[in-house]
PDB file of C-alpha atoms in Angstrom:
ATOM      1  CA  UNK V   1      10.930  10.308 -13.605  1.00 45.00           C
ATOM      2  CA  UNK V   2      12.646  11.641 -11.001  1.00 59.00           C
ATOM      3  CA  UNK V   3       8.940  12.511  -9.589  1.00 66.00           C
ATOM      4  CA  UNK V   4       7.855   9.223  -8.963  1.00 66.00           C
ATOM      5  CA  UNK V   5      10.732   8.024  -7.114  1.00 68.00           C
ATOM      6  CA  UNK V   6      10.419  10.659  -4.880  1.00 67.00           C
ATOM      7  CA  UNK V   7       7.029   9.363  -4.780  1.00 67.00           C
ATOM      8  CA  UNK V   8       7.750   5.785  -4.063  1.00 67.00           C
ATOM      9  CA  UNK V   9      10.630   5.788  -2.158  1.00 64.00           C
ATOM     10  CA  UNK V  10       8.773   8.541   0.364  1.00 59.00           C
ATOM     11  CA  UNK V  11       6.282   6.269   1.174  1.00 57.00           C
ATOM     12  CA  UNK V  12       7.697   2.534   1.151  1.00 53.00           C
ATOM     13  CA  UNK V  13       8.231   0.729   4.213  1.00 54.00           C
ATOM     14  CA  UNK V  14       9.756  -1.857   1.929  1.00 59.00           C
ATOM     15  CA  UNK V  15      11.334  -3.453  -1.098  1.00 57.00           C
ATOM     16  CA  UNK V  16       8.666  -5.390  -1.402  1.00 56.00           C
ATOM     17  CA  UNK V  17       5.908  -3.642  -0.564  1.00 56.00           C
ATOM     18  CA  UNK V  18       7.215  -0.839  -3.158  1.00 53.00           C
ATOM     19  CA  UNK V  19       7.333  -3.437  -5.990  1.00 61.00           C
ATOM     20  CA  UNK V  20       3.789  -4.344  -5.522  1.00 82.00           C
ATOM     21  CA  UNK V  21       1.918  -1.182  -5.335  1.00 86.00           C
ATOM     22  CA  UNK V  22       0.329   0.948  -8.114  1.00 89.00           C
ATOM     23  CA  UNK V  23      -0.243   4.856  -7.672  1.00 91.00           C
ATOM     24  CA  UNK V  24      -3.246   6.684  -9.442  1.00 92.00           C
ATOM     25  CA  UNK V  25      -3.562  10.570  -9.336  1.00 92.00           C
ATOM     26  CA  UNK V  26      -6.195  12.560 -10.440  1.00 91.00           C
ATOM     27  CA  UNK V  27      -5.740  16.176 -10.520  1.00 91.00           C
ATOM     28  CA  UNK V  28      -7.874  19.246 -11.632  1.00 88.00           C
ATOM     29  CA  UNK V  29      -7.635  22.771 -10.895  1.00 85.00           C
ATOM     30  CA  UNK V  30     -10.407  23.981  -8.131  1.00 84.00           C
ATOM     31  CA  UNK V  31     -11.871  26.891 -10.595  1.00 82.00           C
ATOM     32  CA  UNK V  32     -13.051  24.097 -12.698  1.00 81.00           C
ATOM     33  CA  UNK V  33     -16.414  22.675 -11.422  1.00 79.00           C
ATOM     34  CA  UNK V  34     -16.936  18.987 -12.145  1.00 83.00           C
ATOM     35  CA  UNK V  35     -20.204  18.090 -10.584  1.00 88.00           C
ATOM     36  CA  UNK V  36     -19.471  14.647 -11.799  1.00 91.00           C
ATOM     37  CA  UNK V  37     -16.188  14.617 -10.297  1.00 89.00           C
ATOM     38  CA  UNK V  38     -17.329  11.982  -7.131  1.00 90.00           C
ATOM     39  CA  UNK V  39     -19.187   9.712  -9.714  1.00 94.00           C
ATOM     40  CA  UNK V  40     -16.236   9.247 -11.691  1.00 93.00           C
ATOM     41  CA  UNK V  41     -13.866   9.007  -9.411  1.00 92.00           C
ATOM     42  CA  UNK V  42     -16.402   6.082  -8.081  1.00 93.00           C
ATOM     43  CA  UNK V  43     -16.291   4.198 -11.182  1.00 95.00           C
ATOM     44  CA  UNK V  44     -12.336   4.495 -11.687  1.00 94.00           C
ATOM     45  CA  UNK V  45     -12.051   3.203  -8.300  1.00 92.00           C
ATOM     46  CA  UNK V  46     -14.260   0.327  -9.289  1.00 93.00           C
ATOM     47  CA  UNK V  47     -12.349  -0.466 -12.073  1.00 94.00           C
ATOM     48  CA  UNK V  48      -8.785  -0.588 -10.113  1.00 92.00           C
ATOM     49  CA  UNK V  49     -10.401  -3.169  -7.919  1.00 90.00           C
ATOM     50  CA  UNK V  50     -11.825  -5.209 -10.000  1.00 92.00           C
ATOM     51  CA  UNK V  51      -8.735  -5.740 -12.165  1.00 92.00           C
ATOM     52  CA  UNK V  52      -6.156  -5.382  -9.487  1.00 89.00           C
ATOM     53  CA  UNK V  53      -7.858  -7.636  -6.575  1.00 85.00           C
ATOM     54  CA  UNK V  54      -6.304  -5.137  -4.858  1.00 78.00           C
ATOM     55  CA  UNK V  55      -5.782  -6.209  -0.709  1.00 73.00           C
ATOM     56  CA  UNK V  56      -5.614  -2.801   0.095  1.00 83.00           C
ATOM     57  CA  UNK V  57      -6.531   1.063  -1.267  1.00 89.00           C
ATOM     58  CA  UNK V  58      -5.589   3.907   0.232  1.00 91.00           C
ATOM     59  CA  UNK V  59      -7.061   7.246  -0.762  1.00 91.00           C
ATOM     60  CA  UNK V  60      -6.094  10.459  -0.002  1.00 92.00           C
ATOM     61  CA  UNK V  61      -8.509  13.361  -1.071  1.00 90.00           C
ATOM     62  CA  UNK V  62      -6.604  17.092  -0.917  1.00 89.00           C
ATOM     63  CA  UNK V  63      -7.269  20.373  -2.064  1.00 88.00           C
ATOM     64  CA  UNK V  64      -5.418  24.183  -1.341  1.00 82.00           C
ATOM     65  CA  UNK V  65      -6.124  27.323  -3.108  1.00 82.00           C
ATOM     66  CA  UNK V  66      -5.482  26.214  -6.712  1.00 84.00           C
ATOM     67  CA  UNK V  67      -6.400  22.098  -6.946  1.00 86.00           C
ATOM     68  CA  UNK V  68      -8.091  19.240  -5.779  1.00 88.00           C
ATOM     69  CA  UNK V  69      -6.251  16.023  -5.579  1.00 90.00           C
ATOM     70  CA  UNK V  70      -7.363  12.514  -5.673  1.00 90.00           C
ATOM     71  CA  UNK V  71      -4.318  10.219  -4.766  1.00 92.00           C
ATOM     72  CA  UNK V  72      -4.698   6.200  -4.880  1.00 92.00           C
ATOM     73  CA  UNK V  73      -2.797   3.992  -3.635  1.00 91.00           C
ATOM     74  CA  UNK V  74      -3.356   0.350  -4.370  1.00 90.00           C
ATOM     75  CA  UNK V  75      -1.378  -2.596  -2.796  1.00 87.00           C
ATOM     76  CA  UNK V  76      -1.741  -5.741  -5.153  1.00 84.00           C
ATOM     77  CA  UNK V  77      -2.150  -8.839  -4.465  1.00 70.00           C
ATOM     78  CA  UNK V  78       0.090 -11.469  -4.503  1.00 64.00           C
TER      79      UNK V  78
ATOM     80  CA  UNK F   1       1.052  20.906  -3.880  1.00 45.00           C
ATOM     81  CA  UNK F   2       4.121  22.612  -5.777  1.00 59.00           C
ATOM     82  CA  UNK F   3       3.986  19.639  -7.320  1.00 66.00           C
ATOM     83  CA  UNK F   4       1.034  20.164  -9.831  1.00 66.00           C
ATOM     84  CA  UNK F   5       1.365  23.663  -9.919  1.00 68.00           C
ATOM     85  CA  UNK F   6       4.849  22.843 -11.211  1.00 67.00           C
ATOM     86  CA  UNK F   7       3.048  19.956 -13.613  1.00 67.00           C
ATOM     87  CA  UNK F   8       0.036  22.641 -14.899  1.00 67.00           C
ATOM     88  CA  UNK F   9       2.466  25.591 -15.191  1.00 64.00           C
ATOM     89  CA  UNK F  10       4.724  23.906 -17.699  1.00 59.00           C
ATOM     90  CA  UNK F  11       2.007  22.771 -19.741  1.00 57.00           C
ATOM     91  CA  UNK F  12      -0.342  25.363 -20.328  1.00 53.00           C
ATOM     92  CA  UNK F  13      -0.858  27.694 -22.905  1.00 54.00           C
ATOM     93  CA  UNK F  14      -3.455  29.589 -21.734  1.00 58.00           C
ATOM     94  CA  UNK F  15      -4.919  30.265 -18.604  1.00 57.00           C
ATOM     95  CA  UNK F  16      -8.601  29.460 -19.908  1.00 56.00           C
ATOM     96  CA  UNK F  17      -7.333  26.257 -21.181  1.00 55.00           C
ATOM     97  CA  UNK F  18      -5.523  25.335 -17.419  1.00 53.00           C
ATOM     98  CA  UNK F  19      -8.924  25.607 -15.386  1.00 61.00           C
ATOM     99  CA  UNK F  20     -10.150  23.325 -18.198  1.00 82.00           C
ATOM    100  CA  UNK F  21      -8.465  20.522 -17.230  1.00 86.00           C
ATOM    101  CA  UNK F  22      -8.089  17.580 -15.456  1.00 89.00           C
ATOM    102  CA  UNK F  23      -4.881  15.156 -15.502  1.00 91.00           C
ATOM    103  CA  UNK F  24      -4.778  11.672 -14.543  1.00 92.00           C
ATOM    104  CA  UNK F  25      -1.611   9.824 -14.029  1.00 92.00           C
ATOM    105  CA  UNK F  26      -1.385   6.323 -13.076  1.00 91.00           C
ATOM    106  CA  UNK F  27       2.188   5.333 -11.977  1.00 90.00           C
ATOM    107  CA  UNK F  28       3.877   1.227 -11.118  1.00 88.00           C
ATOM    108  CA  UNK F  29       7.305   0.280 -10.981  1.00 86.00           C
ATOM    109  CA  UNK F  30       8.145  -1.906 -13.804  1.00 84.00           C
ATOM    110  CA  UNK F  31       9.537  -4.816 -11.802  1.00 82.00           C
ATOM    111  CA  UNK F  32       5.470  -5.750 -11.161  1.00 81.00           C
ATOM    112  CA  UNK F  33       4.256  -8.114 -13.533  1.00 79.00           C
ATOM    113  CA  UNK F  34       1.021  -6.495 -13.950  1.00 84.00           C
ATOM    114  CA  UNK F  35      -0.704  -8.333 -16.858  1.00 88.00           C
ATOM    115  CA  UNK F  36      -3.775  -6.801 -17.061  1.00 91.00           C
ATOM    116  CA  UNK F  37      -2.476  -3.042 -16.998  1.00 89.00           C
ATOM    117  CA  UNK F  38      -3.364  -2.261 -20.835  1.00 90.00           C
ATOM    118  CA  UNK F  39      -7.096  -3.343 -20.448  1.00 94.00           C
ATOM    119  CA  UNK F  40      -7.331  -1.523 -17.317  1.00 93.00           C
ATOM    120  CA  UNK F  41      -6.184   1.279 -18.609  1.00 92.00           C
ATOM    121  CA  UNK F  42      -8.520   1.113 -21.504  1.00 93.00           C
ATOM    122  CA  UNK F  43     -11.361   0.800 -18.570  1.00 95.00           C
ATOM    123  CA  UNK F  44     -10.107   3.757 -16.617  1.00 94.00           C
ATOM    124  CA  UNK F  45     -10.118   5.911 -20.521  1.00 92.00           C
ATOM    125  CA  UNK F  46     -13.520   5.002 -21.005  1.00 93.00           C
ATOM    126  CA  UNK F  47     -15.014   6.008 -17.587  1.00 94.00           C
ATOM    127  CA  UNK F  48     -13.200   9.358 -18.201  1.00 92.00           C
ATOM    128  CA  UNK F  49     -14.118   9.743 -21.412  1.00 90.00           C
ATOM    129  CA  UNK F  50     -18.017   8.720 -20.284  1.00 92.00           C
ATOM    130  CA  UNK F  51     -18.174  11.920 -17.801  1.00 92.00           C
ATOM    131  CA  UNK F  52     -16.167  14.433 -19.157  1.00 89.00           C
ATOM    132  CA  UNK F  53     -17.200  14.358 -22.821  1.00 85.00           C
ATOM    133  CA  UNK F  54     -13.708  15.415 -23.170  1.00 78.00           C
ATOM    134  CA  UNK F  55     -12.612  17.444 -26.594  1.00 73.00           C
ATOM    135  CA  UNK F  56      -9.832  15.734 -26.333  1.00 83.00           C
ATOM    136  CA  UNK F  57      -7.708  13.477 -24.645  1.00 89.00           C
ATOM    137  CA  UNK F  58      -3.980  13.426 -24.618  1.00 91.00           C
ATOM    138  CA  UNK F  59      -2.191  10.017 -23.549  1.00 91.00           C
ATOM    139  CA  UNK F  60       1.024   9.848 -22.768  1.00 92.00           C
ATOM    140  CA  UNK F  61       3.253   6.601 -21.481  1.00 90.00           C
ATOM    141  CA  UNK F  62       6.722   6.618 -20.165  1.00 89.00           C
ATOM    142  CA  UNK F  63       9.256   3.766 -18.574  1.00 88.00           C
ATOM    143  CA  UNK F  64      12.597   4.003 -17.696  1.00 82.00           C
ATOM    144  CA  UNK F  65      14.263   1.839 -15.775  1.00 82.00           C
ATOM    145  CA  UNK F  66      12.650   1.614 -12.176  1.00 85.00           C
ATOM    146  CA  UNK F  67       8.612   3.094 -13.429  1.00 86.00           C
ATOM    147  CA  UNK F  68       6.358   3.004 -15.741  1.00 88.00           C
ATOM    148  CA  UNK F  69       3.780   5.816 -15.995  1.00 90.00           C
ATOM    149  CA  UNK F  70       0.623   7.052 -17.574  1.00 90.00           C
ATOM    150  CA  UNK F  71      -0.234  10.331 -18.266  1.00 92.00           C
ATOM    151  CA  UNK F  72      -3.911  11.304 -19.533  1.00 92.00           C
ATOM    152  CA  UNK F  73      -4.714  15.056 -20.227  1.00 91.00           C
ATOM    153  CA  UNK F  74      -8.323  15.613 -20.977  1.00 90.00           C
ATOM    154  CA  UNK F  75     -10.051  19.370 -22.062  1.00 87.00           C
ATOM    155  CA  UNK F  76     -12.926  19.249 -20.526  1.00 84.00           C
ATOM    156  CA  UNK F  77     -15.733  20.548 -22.650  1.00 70.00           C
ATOM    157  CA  UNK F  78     -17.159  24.248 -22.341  1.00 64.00           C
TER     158      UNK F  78
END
């Protein structure tokens, strides 16, 4: 798990803030085509919010050569 | 992104089967008390599931000590 704190600890500008923060990632390779790809990532982004209350989502969108990247980051609610 | 070249290359058995596939991971650290994770996950499966008409879905969950993670591998149908 060595990933994710690399993941965590690169990004939090606190304890706190860390502890309260989910991370979603949804990957594919860019030979793939997923016409539906926008739609659904839509309606998982609905779903995070309506559980999570969430005060704050960031998303990052990123893509090279070889994948696309959908990267959420969700600060909860307290 | 070494990172999910590093995450597709160790997985895949074929290179057919790599551009036919999408991975989701959804990642918190285990000191949030997050109460409604399990039915949110469920949420996020079906939405997936919905769109992708996946052959199959592989879901994987790990903790250790500071995270806990979820892994979901779908094959997206031909």
């Amino acid at each position: 798990m060595n990933l994710w704190e690399n993941i965590f600890k690169s990004k939090k500008s606190s304890a706190q803030e860390a502890k309260d923060r989910l991370t979603l990632i949804l990957a594919h390779e860019r030979a793939i085509n997923v016409p539906y790809m926008e739609a659904m990532k839509q309606e998982i982004l609905e779903v995070i919010k309506k559980y999570t209350k969430a005060q704050k989502i960031d998303i990052k969108t990123d893509s090279n050569q070889d994948f696309n990247t959908l990267e959420v980051e969700i600060l909860l609610q307290k």
